[in-house]
Amino acid sequence: MNPNLLLQIFGNSDILVNQQKGYETLQDIRGEKDLKQYSQHHYQQYKKGKLAVQFPLIEQTLQHLQQQYPHESFIILPLLTDQRPWIKEKTGTKGDDWKLIASKDGHWWENILKDWSQQQNKTCHPRIFSIESETDVSGAANWEKMAKEINLYLANLFTVNDAQLDYHSPEKKLPINRLFIQHSSGTPALSSALYLWGVEQKLQGVEVEFIYITENEDYTPSNSLLLHTATQWQWRLKVPQIQQLLAIQDFSGAREIVESHIEESFHRNQQKVPDNFQAVQKELKTLDQAVSLNLSKMQNTSQGESLTGREAVLERLSIALWSEFAFRKRGQWMHWYLRVAGAFELTICLLLEQQSQGQFTWQGRDLIYTPPSDPKQQVKINRLSIVTLVVDLLTDGDFKDNKKMAKRYPFLTITPITKTPDWKAFKRFYTTDWQILEEAISHREKQGFTHLRNSLFHSLVGDSIDEDLDQSSRQYEITDSNHPTEVAIQHLYYLLSLANLKPEIEQRMAKYQHKVTQLKEQLKLLY
């Protein structure tokens, strides 16, 4: 079995010399030379058996872990600080900082720690963590600097691949079974930096546990050793990520984070998933399916049946309109266009249904006309040319100006739309001139909104629309009335008003937005 690894900062309480903290035995320090002499003297005295040395926190931690995992091996990896470089830069080789700061470094005890480990038959790899001269006057107390330096330092000792942590030991690379981080030793800046680094590894799927030990007044470890998983802190780092994903309606990404947390924090430990986590997971799944226009699991609450026919059309249209702005905001124009183009076609069909005075009805996903004289000759209205439906049927009420369609569907007549300036503007936008830039996909100066669909659908020509709309976005805000996408959305709302559907669609959209708002509040209450 791969070894476990105990990682910690070597702090003031980690060594007792004759029942005193190690640095308290280093007296009359005037500079670096005195410290070196004391360190060498202590080592010689220890080798002669004249110095009683203990490493209480390491001993207590190992004893606890070995009781929990009696058949597993452990590597001890203490980081021994060395602040000499920056102290020399600041004060030279003499001064009070050598007694007040440098004497508390761990590197002075490196040789004793190595000998003690061998005597105790423990695998220990002390590493010197040097605080370089470019560090500011705070040294190991500099919070931001230590967070950065710990990351850089440990990047040379560890690598992670598919949640497997490998330790680059002095001899070879070793895969690690579990990583234990003791974060009660060292300066607050260093211990916090190590703790945060550990949480980051846990977020990558590495099996990490954390240990905190309290002290008695005589500086010996008490019986209070807390072994914890940092689940709450790990979650608190994830919540802002989830909130950001909710803001752009990336429910799939948010769902992945939540489900990975459930797997790591509950399933892996064979714990029951709390109800509030299950509720968040379920709601994210619902929103993810909805924004993907997957309504297979959605039911008509009044009848308890799956959504079909007109009800499903209204729901899809509501979702498309609710979600289009997120794609606009991200500049994902091809995704935005296909969503909005679909919303236009559904709205046009709903408008046709209204103007048919009951002649057209929804059957499944199709708008159907059944001739009374020949019920077998059903016409799927939504399968006809969308441009023809707008230019001829909705505008004139029939196909009299379209010989081919008039010959084939002479019986299709509806109440035409009143030819107002707004209707004429919509027709021009939809069929001949969407006020986008001159470089259209077909290389014609003017193209209607609907013409772009075929190029995107058949050829996946997303670069042209990206270039045009990106340039528009550099000129206007995406909500500016001159921006082509805002022009399109306003025409879509105009159609909804004609079909007397705007209040209902907005109510359905608000339902989804309310779900997102509730979800954000639920996230705050977890843990």
Short mmCIF file of C-alpha atoms in Angstrom, two decimals:
data_model
loop_
_atom_site.label_atom_id
_atom_site.label_comp_id
_atom_site.label_asym_id
_atom_site.label_seq_id
_atom_site.Cartn_x
_atom_site.Cartn_y
_atom_site.Cartn_z
CA MET A 1 0.00 0.00 0.00
CA ASN A 2 1.19 3.54 -0.74
CA PRO A 3 2.35 5.54 2.28
CA ASN A 4 0.43 8.34 3.94
CA LEU A 5 2.14 11.70 4.39
CA LEU A 6 2.02 14.12 7.32
CA LEU A 7 2.81 17.69 6.19
CA GLN A 8 3.28 20.62 8.58
CA ILE A 9 5.23 23.76 9.35
CA PHE A 10 7.83 23.12 12.07
CA GLY A 11 6.82 25.69 14.69
CA ASN A 12 7.84 26.91 18.14
CA SER A 13 5.88 24.21 19.94
CA ASP A 14 7.25 21.36 17.84
CA ILE A 15 10.45 20.92 19.86
CA LEU A 16 11.00 20.86 23.61
CA VAL A 17 14.55 20.99 24.99
CA ASN A 18 14.71 20.11 28.67
CA GLN A 19 10.96 20.86 28.84
CA GLN A 20 11.40 24.31 27.34
CA LYS A 21 10.46 25.51 23.89
CA GLY A 22 13.53 25.15 21.75
CA TYR A 23 14.04 28.85 21.01
CA GLU A 24 13.89 29.69 24.73
CA THR A 25 17.15 27.79 25.22
CA LEU A 26 18.89 30.10 22.76
CA GLN A 27 19.94 33.01 25.02
CA ASP A 28 22.21 36.04 24.67
CA ILE A 29 21.79 36.12 20.92
CA ARG A 30 23.42 39.13 19.29
CA GLY A 31 23.61 37.86 15.72
CA GLU A 32 23.81 34.97 13.28
CA LYS A 33 27.15 33.73 14.61
CA ASP A 34 25.72 33.17 18.11
CA LEU A 35 22.79 31.20 16.75
CA LYS A 36 25.04 28.93 14.73
CA GLN A 37 27.18 28.22 17.80
CA TYR A 38 24.13 27.44 19.95
CA SER A 39 22.70 25.14 17.26
CA GLN A 40 25.96 23.23 16.92
CA HIS A 41 26.39 23.01 20.70
CA HIS A 42 22.86 21.64 21.19
CA TYR A 43 23.44 19.03 18.49
CA GLN A 44 26.68 17.85 20.11
CA GLN A 45 25.03 17.69 23.52
CA TYR A 46 22.11 15.70 22.04
CA LYS A 47 24.47 13.18 20.42
CA LYS A 48 26.17 12.70 23.81
CA GLY A 49 22.79 12.06 25.46
CA LYS A 50 23.06 15.21 27.59
CA LEU A 51 20.06 17.00 26.07
CA ALA A 52 16.46 15.84 26.57
CA VAL A 53 14.68 16.56 23.28
CA GLN A 54 11.05 15.91 22.41
CA PHE A 55 8.94 16.60 19.35
CA PRO A 56 5.54 16.52 21.11
CA LEU A 57 3.19 17.57 18.31
CA ILE A 58 4.71 15.19 15.79
CA GLU A 59 4.66 12.37 18.33
CA GLN A 60 1.05 12.97 19.34
CA THR A 61 -0.15 13.30 15.77
CA LEU A 62 1.61 10.14 14.61
CA GLN A 63 0.34 8.18 17.59
CA HIS A 64 -3.23 9.24 16.81
CA LEU A 65 -2.93 8.45 13.10
CA GLN A 66 -1.27 5.09 13.68
CA GLN A 67 -4.09 4.11 15.99
CA GLN A 68 -6.58 4.95 13.24
CA TYR A 69 -4.55 3.32 10.46
CA PRO A 70 -2.52 0.61 12.23
CA HIS A 71 -1.43 -1.20 9.09
CA GLU A 72 -0.37 1.83 7.09
CA SER A 73 2.98 3.64 6.87
CA PHE A 74 3.64 7.35 7.26
CA ILE A 75 6.15 9.87 5.94
CA ILE A 76 6.73 12.96 8.07
CA LEU A 77 7.39 16.09 6.02
CA PRO A 78 8.10 19.09 8.27
CA LEU A 79 8.89 22.43 6.61
CA LEU A 80 11.66 24.15 8.59
CA THR A 81 11.69 27.91 8.12
CA ASP A 82 14.90 29.79 7.47
CA GLN A 83 14.53 33.58 7.65
CA ARG A 84 18.23 34.42 7.50
CA PRO A 85 18.22 35.79 3.92
CA TRP A 86 15.68 38.54 4.52
CA ILE A 87 16.97 39.36 8.02
CA LYS A 88 20.46 39.86 6.60
CA GLU A 89 18.96 42.12 3.94
CA LYS A 90 17.15 44.09 6.62
CA THR A 91 19.63 44.38 9.51
CA GLY A 92 22.85 42.60 8.55
CA THR A 93 24.31 39.75 10.59
CA LYS A 94 23.69 41.40 13.99
CA GLY A 95 20.73 42.93 15.75
CA ASP A 96 17.63 42.15 17.80
CA ASP A 97 15.88 40.41 14.91
CA TRP A 98 18.26 37.47 15.26
CA LYS A 99 17.08 36.87 18.82
CA LEU A 100 13.42 37.83 18.35
CA ILE A 101 12.76 36.26 14.92
CA ALA A 102 15.55 34.10 13.56
CA SER A 103 15.89 32.09 16.78
CA LYS A 104 12.34 30.75 16.24
CA ASP A 105 13.17 29.20 12.86
CA GLY A 106 13.02 25.45 12.47
CA HIS A 107 16.19 24.92 10.45
CA TRP A 108 18.38 25.21 13.59
CA TRP A 109 16.99 21.83 14.70
CA GLU A 110 17.31 19.98 11.41
CA ASN A 111 20.17 17.68 12.45
CA ILE A 112 18.58 16.77 15.79
CA LEU A 113 15.25 16.04 14.06
CA LYS A 114 16.94 13.74 11.56
CA ASP A 115 18.80 11.80 14.28
CA TRP A 116 15.68 11.56 16.44
CA SER A 117 13.68 10.18 13.48
CA GLN A 118 16.27 7.47 12.84
CA GLN A 119 16.34 6.52 16.51
CA GLN A 120 12.53 6.31 16.56
CA ASN A 121 12.48 4.37 13.28
CA LYS A 122 10.33 7.03 11.62
CA THR A 123 10.54 8.15 8.00
CA CYS A 124 11.13 11.89 8.18
CA HIS A 125 12.16 14.23 5.36
CA PRO A 126 12.80 17.69 6.82
CA ARG A 127 12.75 20.39 4.14
CA ILE A 128 14.18 23.89 4.49
CA PHE A 129 11.68 26.61 3.61
CA SER A 130 13.80 29.69 3.01
CA ILE A 131 12.28 33.18 3.33
CA GLU A 132 14.20 35.03 0.65
CA SER A 133 15.54 38.56 0.81
CA GLU A 134 12.98 40.05 -1.58
CA THR A 135 10.28 39.40 1.02
CA ASP A 136 9.21 42.58 2.78
CA VAL A 137 9.87 43.39 6.44
CA SER A 138 7.18 40.95 7.69
CA GLY A 139 9.07 37.78 6.73
CA ALA A 140 7.11 34.64 7.61
CA ALA A 141 4.32 36.85 8.95
CA ASN A 142 3.49 38.23 5.49
CA TRP A 143 0.14 36.66 4.64
CA GLU A 144 0.02 37.31 0.90
CA LYS A 145 3.69 36.50 0.34
CA MET A 146 3.55 33.26 2.32
CA ALA A 147 0.46 32.08 0.40
CA LYS A 148 2.35 32.59 -2.84
CA GLU A 149 5.66 31.13 -1.60
CA ILE A 150 4.04 27.99 -0.14
CA ASN A 151 2.34 27.30 -3.49
CA LEU A 152 5.60 27.72 -5.40
CA TYR A 153 7.57 25.66 -2.91
CA LEU A 154 5.13 22.76 -2.72
CA ALA A 155 4.76 22.71 -6.51
CA ASN A 156 8.30 21.31 -6.56
CA LEU A 157 7.45 18.64 -3.99
CA PHE A 158 4.05 17.46 -5.20
CA THR A 159 2.19 16.82 -8.44
CA VAL A 160 -1.44 15.84 -8.93
CA ASN A 161 -2.72 13.75 -11.81
CA ASP A 162 -6.33 12.55 -11.87
CA ALA A 163 -6.69 13.13 -8.12
CA GLN A 164 -3.53 11.10 -7.39
CA LEU A 165 -1.00 13.02 -5.29
CA ASP A 166 2.64 12.17 -5.94
CA TYR A 167 5.42 13.23 -3.56
CA HIS A 168 8.86 13.89 -5.02
CA SER A 169 10.97 12.50 -2.19
CA PRO A 170 14.77 12.94 -2.05
CA GLU A 171 15.11 9.50 -3.68
CA LYS A 172 12.14 9.09 -6.03
CA LYS A 173 8.56 9.99 -6.81
CA LEU A 174 6.11 8.31 -4.43
CA PRO A 175 2.32 8.03 -4.87
CA ILE A 176 0.62 9.09 -1.63
CA ASN A 177 -2.40 7.32 -0.21
CA ARG A 178 -3.66 10.06 2.13
CA LEU A 179 -2.31 13.51 2.88
CA PHE A 180 -2.63 14.80 6.44
CA ILE A 181 -1.94 18.50 7.05
CA GLN A 182 -1.21 19.61 10.60
CA HIS A 183 -1.99 23.34 10.58
CA SER A 184 -1.57 24.36 14.23
CA SER A 185 2.21 24.98 13.92
CA GLY A 186 4.04 27.94 12.40
CA THR A 187 3.13 31.58 12.03
CA PRO A 188 -0.55 32.32 11.33
CA ALA A 189 0.44 33.37 7.80
CA LEU A 190 2.30 30.14 7.11
CA SER A 191 -0.15 27.75 8.73
CA SER A 192 -3.06 29.45 6.93
CA ALA A 193 -1.20 29.29 3.62
CA LEU A 194 -0.59 25.58 4.13
CA TYR A 195 -4.24 25.04 5.07
CA LEU A 196 -5.44 26.86 1.94
CA TRP A 197 -3.04 24.86 -0.22
CA GLY A 198 -4.48 21.67 1.25
CA VAL A 199 -8.04 22.78 0.51
CA GLU A 200 -7.02 23.47 -3.09
CA GLN A 201 -5.66 19.92 -3.39
CA LYS A 202 -8.89 18.59 -1.96
CA LEU A 203 -10.80 20.50 -4.61
CA GLN A 204 -8.77 18.55 -7.18
CA GLY A 205 -9.99 15.30 -5.68
CA VAL A 206 -6.92 14.48 -3.56
CA GLU A 207 -7.71 12.67 -0.31
CA VAL A 208 -6.72 15.25 2.31
CA GLU A 209 -7.48 15.50 6.02
CA PHE A 210 -6.52 18.29 8.38
CA ILE A 211 -5.26 18.20 11.95
CA TYR A 212 -5.37 20.91 14.59
CA ILE A 213 -3.82 20.52 18.06
CA THR A 214 -4.39 22.80 21.03
CA GLU A 215 -1.74 23.42 23.69
CA ASN A 216 -1.70 23.43 27.48
CA GLU A 217 -0.16 26.36 29.32
CA ASP A 218 3.10 24.44 29.79
CA TYR A 219 3.40 24.20 25.99
CA THR A 220 2.80 20.46 25.96
CA PRO A 221 0.07 19.11 23.69
CA SER A 222 -3.29 18.56 25.33
CA ASN A 223 -5.65 15.72 24.54
CA SER A 224 -7.45 17.95 22.07
CA LEU A 225 -6.42 16.74 18.62
CA LEU A 226 -8.99 17.56 16.00
CA LEU A 227 -8.91 15.58 12.78
CA HIS A 228 -11.18 17.25 10.23
CA THR A 229 -11.82 17.25 6.50
CA ALA A 230 -12.16 21.04 5.94
CA THR A 231 -15.42 20.25 4.18
CA GLN A 232 -16.99 23.54 5.20
CA TRP A 233 -14.05 25.62 4.01
CA GLN A 234 -13.86 23.61 0.84
CA TRP A 235 -17.54 24.31 0.24
CA ARG A 236 -17.15 28.01 1.00
CA LEU A 237 -14.53 28.24 -1.75
CA LYS A 238 -16.89 26.52 -4.16
CA VAL A 239 -19.96 28.68 -3.46
CA PRO A 240 -18.61 31.82 -5.23
CA GLN A 241 -17.81 29.66 -8.26
CA ILE A 242 -21.35 28.27 -8.25
CA GLN A 243 -22.83 31.76 -7.86
CA GLN A 244 -20.86 32.96 -10.88
CA LEU A 245 -22.05 30.00 -12.94
CA LEU A 246 -25.66 30.67 -11.92
CA ALA A 247 -25.27 34.27 -13.07
CA ILE A 248 -24.46 33.07 -16.61
CA GLN A 249 -26.98 30.22 -16.43
CA ASP A 250 -24.31 27.53 -16.63
CA PHE A 251 -26.35 25.13 -14.54
CA SER A 252 -24.43 22.15 -15.87
CA GLY A 253 -21.15 23.53 -14.50
CA ALA A 254 -22.77 24.41 -11.17
CA ARG A 255 -24.33 20.97 -10.96
CA GLU A 256 -20.96 19.32 -11.61
CA ILE A 257 -19.37 21.22 -8.70
CA VAL A 258 -22.20 20.31 -6.31
CA GLU A 259 -22.24 16.66 -7.32
CA SER A 260 -18.46 16.32 -7.02
CA HIS A 261 -18.68 17.84 -3.53
CA ILE A 262 -21.41 15.38 -2.56
CA GLU A 263 -19.28 12.51 -3.86
CA GLU A 264 -16.12 13.63 -2.04
CA SER A 265 -17.70 14.76 1.22
CA PHE A 266 -20.54 12.30 1.71
CA HIS A 267 -20.54 9.27 -0.60
CA ARG A 268 -16.81 8.63 -0.20
CA ASN A 269 -17.20 8.72 3.59
CA GLN A 270 -20.38 6.60 3.41
CA GLN A 271 -22.41 9.41 4.92
CA LYS A 272 -26.01 10.31 4.18
CA VAL A 273 -26.32 13.30 1.86
CA PRO A 274 -28.10 16.08 3.82
CA ASP A 275 -31.57 16.99 2.60
CA ASN A 276 -30.55 20.56 1.77
CA PHE A 277 -27.77 19.33 -0.52
CA GLN A 278 -30.17 16.92 -2.21
CA ALA A 279 -32.62 19.79 -2.75
CA VAL A 280 -29.93 21.96 -4.37
CA GLN A 281 -28.78 19.07 -6.55
CA LYS A 282 -32.35 18.38 -7.69
CA GLU A 283 -33.06 22.05 -8.48
CA LEU A 284 -29.84 22.39 -10.48
CA LYS A 285 -30.75 19.31 -12.49
CA THR A 286 -34.18 20.78 -13.24
CA LEU A 287 -32.70 24.11 -14.35
CA ASP A 288 -30.00 22.39 -16.39
CA GLN A 289 -32.60 20.39 -18.27
CA ALA A 290 -34.80 23.45 -18.72
CA VAL A 291 -32.09 25.72 -20.14
CA SER A 292 -31.23 22.85 -22.52
CA LEU A 293 -34.91 22.87 -23.58
CA ASN A 294 -35.28 19.30 -22.33
CA LEU A 295 -38.86 19.18 -21.07
CA SER A 296 -39.21 15.39 -20.98
CA LYS A 297 -39.41 15.34 -17.17
CA MET A 298 -41.54 18.46 -16.86
CA GLN A 299 -45.18 18.02 -16.03
CA ASN A 300 -48.34 20.04 -16.39
CA THR A 301 -49.02 20.70 -12.71
CA SER A 302 -52.77 21.03 -13.24
CA GLN A 303 -53.09 17.62 -14.92
CA GLY A 304 -49.98 15.79 -13.68
CA GLU A 305 -49.04 14.84 -17.24
CA SER A 306 -45.97 15.54 -19.37
CA LEU A 307 -46.06 18.82 -21.24
CA THR A 308 -47.31 18.43 -24.81
CA GLY A 309 -48.88 20.50 -27.55
CA ARG A 310 -49.46 24.18 -26.96
CA GLU A 311 -48.39 24.03 -23.32
CA ALA A 312 -44.97 22.66 -24.29
CA VAL A 313 -44.61 25.31 -27.00
CA LEU A 314 -45.30 28.10 -24.50
CA GLU A 315 -42.81 26.62 -22.05
CA ARG A 316 -40.06 26.28 -24.66
CA LEU A 317 -40.67 29.82 -25.84
CA SER A 318 -40.48 31.12 -22.26
CA ILE A 319 -37.21 29.29 -21.60
CA ALA A 320 -35.69 30.57 -24.84
CA LEU A 321 -36.52 34.17 -23.94
CA TRP A 322 -35.44 33.76 -20.31
CA SER A 323 -32.08 32.31 -21.29
CA GLU A 324 -31.18 34.31 -24.40
CA PHE A 325 -29.67 37.23 -22.48
CA ALA A 326 -27.02 35.02 -20.86
CA PHE A 327 -25.82 34.00 -24.34
CA ARG A 328 -25.93 37.62 -25.46
CA LYS A 329 -23.91 38.73 -22.46
CA ARG A 330 -21.25 36.08 -23.11
CA GLY A 331 -21.13 36.89 -26.82
CA GLN A 332 -21.98 33.32 -27.80
CA TRP A 333 -23.74 34.51 -30.91
CA MET A 334 -24.35 31.25 -32.74
CA HIS A 335 -26.01 29.74 -29.65
CA TRP A 336 -27.94 32.95 -29.11
CA TYR A 337 -29.14 33.12 -32.70
CA LEU A 338 -30.39 29.54 -32.96
CA ARG A 339 -32.28 29.93 -29.66
CA VAL A 340 -33.90 33.19 -30.71
CA ALA A 341 -34.62 31.98 -34.25
CA GLY A 342 -36.50 29.04 -32.74
CA ALA A 343 -38.40 31.42 -30.46
CA PHE A 344 -39.45 33.49 -33.48
CA GLU A 345 -40.80 30.42 -35.31
CA LEU A 346 -42.77 29.26 -32.28
CA THR A 347 -44.20 32.74 -31.78
CA ILE A 348 -45.19 33.00 -35.45
CA CYS A 349 -46.98 29.66 -35.18
CA LEU A 350 -48.80 30.81 -32.04
CA LEU A 351 -49.81 33.97 -33.90
CA LEU A 352 -51.07 31.84 -36.80
CA GLU A 353 -53.09 29.75 -34.34
CA GLN A 354 -54.75 32.90 -33.02
CA GLN A 355 -55.46 34.36 -36.46
CA SER A 356 -56.92 31.05 -37.69
CA GLN A 357 -59.88 31.47 -35.35
CA GLY A 358 -59.67 27.85 -34.19
CA GLN A 359 -58.87 26.25 -37.55
CA PHE A 360 -55.28 25.42 -36.52
CA THR A 361 -54.65 23.27 -33.45
CA TRP A 362 -51.57 21.84 -31.77
CA GLN A 363 -50.97 18.12 -31.94
CA GLY A 364 -47.71 17.20 -30.27
CA ARG A 365 -45.09 19.55 -31.69
CA ASP A 366 -47.03 20.39 -34.85
CA LEU A 367 -49.60 23.06 -35.65
CA ILE A 368 -52.21 21.19 -37.69
CA TYR A 369 -54.96 22.21 -40.09
CA THR A 370 -57.51 19.52 -40.92
CA PRO A 371 -59.69 20.29 -43.96
CA PRO A 372 -63.34 19.57 -43.02
CA SER A 373 -63.98 18.10 -46.48
CA ASP A 374 -61.02 15.71 -46.29
CA PRO A 375 -59.81 15.00 -42.73
CA LYS A 376 -57.06 12.73 -44.00
CA GLN A 377 -55.32 15.62 -45.79
CA GLN A 378 -53.87 17.25 -42.70
CA VAL A 379 -51.44 20.14 -43.20
CA LYS A 380 -48.59 20.69 -40.76
CA ILE A 381 -48.52 24.46 -40.81
CA ASN A 382 -45.20 24.77 -38.95
CA ARG A 383 -43.49 22.66 -41.63
CA LEU A 384 -44.24 25.22 -44.34
CA SER A 385 -41.74 27.92 -45.31
CA ILE A 386 -41.59 30.34 -42.39
CA VAL A 387 -40.97 33.27 -44.72
CA THR A 388 -44.03 32.36 -46.81
CA LEU A 389 -46.15 32.12 -43.67
CA VAL A 390 -45.11 35.65 -42.69
CA VAL A 391 -45.10 37.33 -46.11
CA ASP A 392 -48.26 35.69 -47.47
CA LEU A 393 -50.49 33.97 -44.91
CA LEU A 394 -50.11 36.37 -41.98
CA THR A 395 -49.88 39.49 -44.15
CA ASP A 396 -52.62 38.73 -46.69
CA GLY A 397 -54.61 35.99 -44.94
CA ASP A 398 -54.05 33.58 -47.84
CA PHE A 399 -51.63 32.62 -50.61
CA LYS A 400 -53.23 34.52 -53.48
CA ASP A 401 -49.94 36.27 -54.33
CA ASN A 402 -48.00 33.01 -54.24
CA LYS A 403 -49.15 30.90 -57.17
CA LYS A 404 -47.37 27.73 -56.11
CA MET A 405 -48.74 27.84 -52.55
CA ALA A 406 -52.18 29.01 -53.70
CA LYS A 407 -52.48 26.04 -56.00
CA ARG A 408 -51.46 23.58 -53.33
CA TYR A 409 -53.25 25.14 -50.31
CA PRO A 410 -56.21 27.11 -51.63
CA PHE A 411 -58.19 26.29 -48.47
CA LEU A 412 -55.72 27.93 -46.05
CA THR A 413 -57.20 31.27 -45.07
CA ILE A 414 -56.90 33.22 -41.82
CA THR A 415 -57.55 36.72 -40.50
CA PRO A 416 -54.62 38.81 -41.75
CA ILE A 417 -52.51 41.03 -39.48
CA THR A 418 -53.36 44.70 -39.77
CA LYS A 419 -50.67 46.30 -41.90
CA THR A 420 -49.33 48.79 -39.37
CA PRO A 421 -45.85 50.42 -39.57
CA ASP A 422 -44.74 48.01 -36.80
CA TRP A 423 -45.79 44.97 -38.85
CA LYS A 424 -44.04 46.31 -41.93
CA ALA A 425 -40.90 46.94 -39.87
CA PHE A 426 -41.02 43.39 -38.51
CA LYS A 427 -41.45 41.92 -42.02
CA ARG A 428 -38.51 43.91 -43.30
CA PHE A 429 -36.33 42.84 -40.35
CA TYR A 430 -37.32 39.19 -40.56
CA THR A 431 -37.28 38.60 -44.31
CA THR A 432 -35.08 41.21 -46.02
CA ASP A 433 -33.06 43.51 -43.74
CA TRP A 434 -31.86 42.66 -40.24
CA GLN A 435 -29.88 45.78 -39.46
CA ILE A 436 -26.65 43.93 -38.93
CA LEU A 437 -23.35 44.91 -40.56
CA GLU A 438 -22.91 44.85 -44.31
CA GLU A 439 -20.70 41.76 -44.31
CA ALA A 440 -23.50 39.18 -44.34
CA ILE A 441 -22.88 35.46 -44.69
CA SER A 442 -24.33 35.38 -48.19
CA HIS A 443 -22.15 38.39 -49.14
CA ARG A 444 -25.25 40.40 -49.95
CA GLU A 445 -25.57 43.81 -48.39
CA LYS A 446 -28.95 43.08 -46.85
CA GLN A 447 -30.29 39.89 -45.35
CA GLY A 448 -33.29 39.20 -43.19
CA PHE A 449 -32.98 37.62 -39.77
CA THR A 450 -34.29 34.28 -40.98
CA HIS A 451 -31.76 33.91 -43.82
CA LEU A 452 -28.89 33.46 -41.42
CA ARG A 453 -30.42 30.31 -39.99
CA ASN A 454 -29.68 28.08 -42.96
CA SER A 455 -26.01 29.05 -43.07
CA LEU A 456 -25.61 28.35 -39.35
CA PHE A 457 -27.61 25.16 -39.39
CA HIS A 458 -26.23 23.59 -42.55
CA SER A 459 -22.67 24.94 -42.56
CA LEU A 460 -22.02 25.88 -38.92
CA VAL A 461 -20.71 29.23 -40.14
CA GLY A 462 -20.42 30.81 -36.69
CA ASP A 463 -17.42 32.97 -37.49
CA SER A 464 -19.34 35.44 -39.64
CA ILE A 465 -22.04 36.18 -37.10
CA ASP A 466 -19.40 36.36 -34.36
CA GLU A 467 -17.42 38.93 -36.29
CA ASP A 468 -20.46 41.06 -37.13
CA LEU A 469 -22.07 41.03 -33.69
CA ASP A 470 -18.76 41.43 -31.86
CA GLN A 471 -18.20 44.58 -33.87
CA SER A 472 -21.73 45.77 -33.06
CA SER A 473 -20.99 45.12 -29.37
CA ARG A 474 -17.93 47.33 -29.58
CA GLN A 475 -20.14 50.14 -30.87
CA TYR A 476 -23.20 49.64 -28.64
CA GLU A 477 -24.15 48.03 -25.36
CA ILE A 478 -26.02 44.78 -25.97
CA THR A 479 -29.19 46.37 -24.53
CA ASP A 480 -28.89 49.46 -26.70
CA SER A 481 -31.81 49.83 -29.11
CA ASN A 482 -29.32 50.06 -31.99
CA HIS A 483 -27.66 46.73 -31.24
CA PRO A 484 -28.87 44.10 -33.75
CA THR A 485 -29.66 41.58 -31.03
CA GLU A 486 -31.78 44.07 -29.10
CA VAL A 487 -33.56 44.93 -32.37
CA ALA A 488 -34.39 41.24 -32.76
CA ILE A 489 -35.67 40.84 -29.21
CA GLN A 490 -37.91 43.88 -29.47
CA HIS A 491 -39.46 42.50 -32.65
CA LEU A 492 -40.01 39.19 -30.85
CA TYR A 493 -41.84 40.95 -28.01
CA TYR A 494 -43.92 42.80 -30.59
CA LEU A 495 -45.07 39.44 -32.02
CA LEU A 496 -45.89 38.19 -28.54
CA SER A 497 -48.05 41.25 -28.01
CA LEU A 498 -49.87 40.62 -31.30
CA ALA A 499 -50.53 37.05 -30.14
CA ASN A 500 -51.73 38.34 -26.73
CA LEU A 501 -49.08 36.18 -25.06
CA LYS A 502 -46.63 38.68 -23.61
CA PRO A 503 -47.98 38.67 -19.99
CA GLU A 504 -48.16 34.87 -19.89
CA ILE A 505 -44.66 34.41 -21.31
CA GLU A 506 -43.19 36.98 -18.91
CA GLN A 507 -44.91 35.20 -16.00
CA ARG A 508 -43.34 31.89 -17.02
CA MET A 509 -39.93 33.55 -17.43
CA ALA A 510 -40.23 35.05 -13.95
CA LYS A 511 -40.89 31.55 -12.58
CA TYR A 512 -37.47 30.40 -13.76
CA GLN A 513 -35.72 33.50 -12.51
CA HIS A 514 -37.37 32.97 -9.13
CA LYS A 515 -35.98 29.44 -9.06
CA VAL A 516 -32.46 30.82 -9.58
CA THR A 517 -32.95 33.44 -6.84
CA GLN A 518 -34.18 30.77 -4.41
CA LEU A 519 -31.24 28.56 -5.31
CA LYS A 520 -28.78 31.34 -4.50
CA GLU A 521 -30.39 31.72 -1.08
CA GLN A 522 -30.27 27.95 -0.50
CA LEU A 523 -26.53 27.94 -1.22
CA LYS A 524 -25.94 30.50 1.55
CA LEU A 525 -27.65 28.27 4.10
CA LEU A 526 -25.71 25.06 3.40
CA TYR A 527 -23.44 24.16 6.33
#
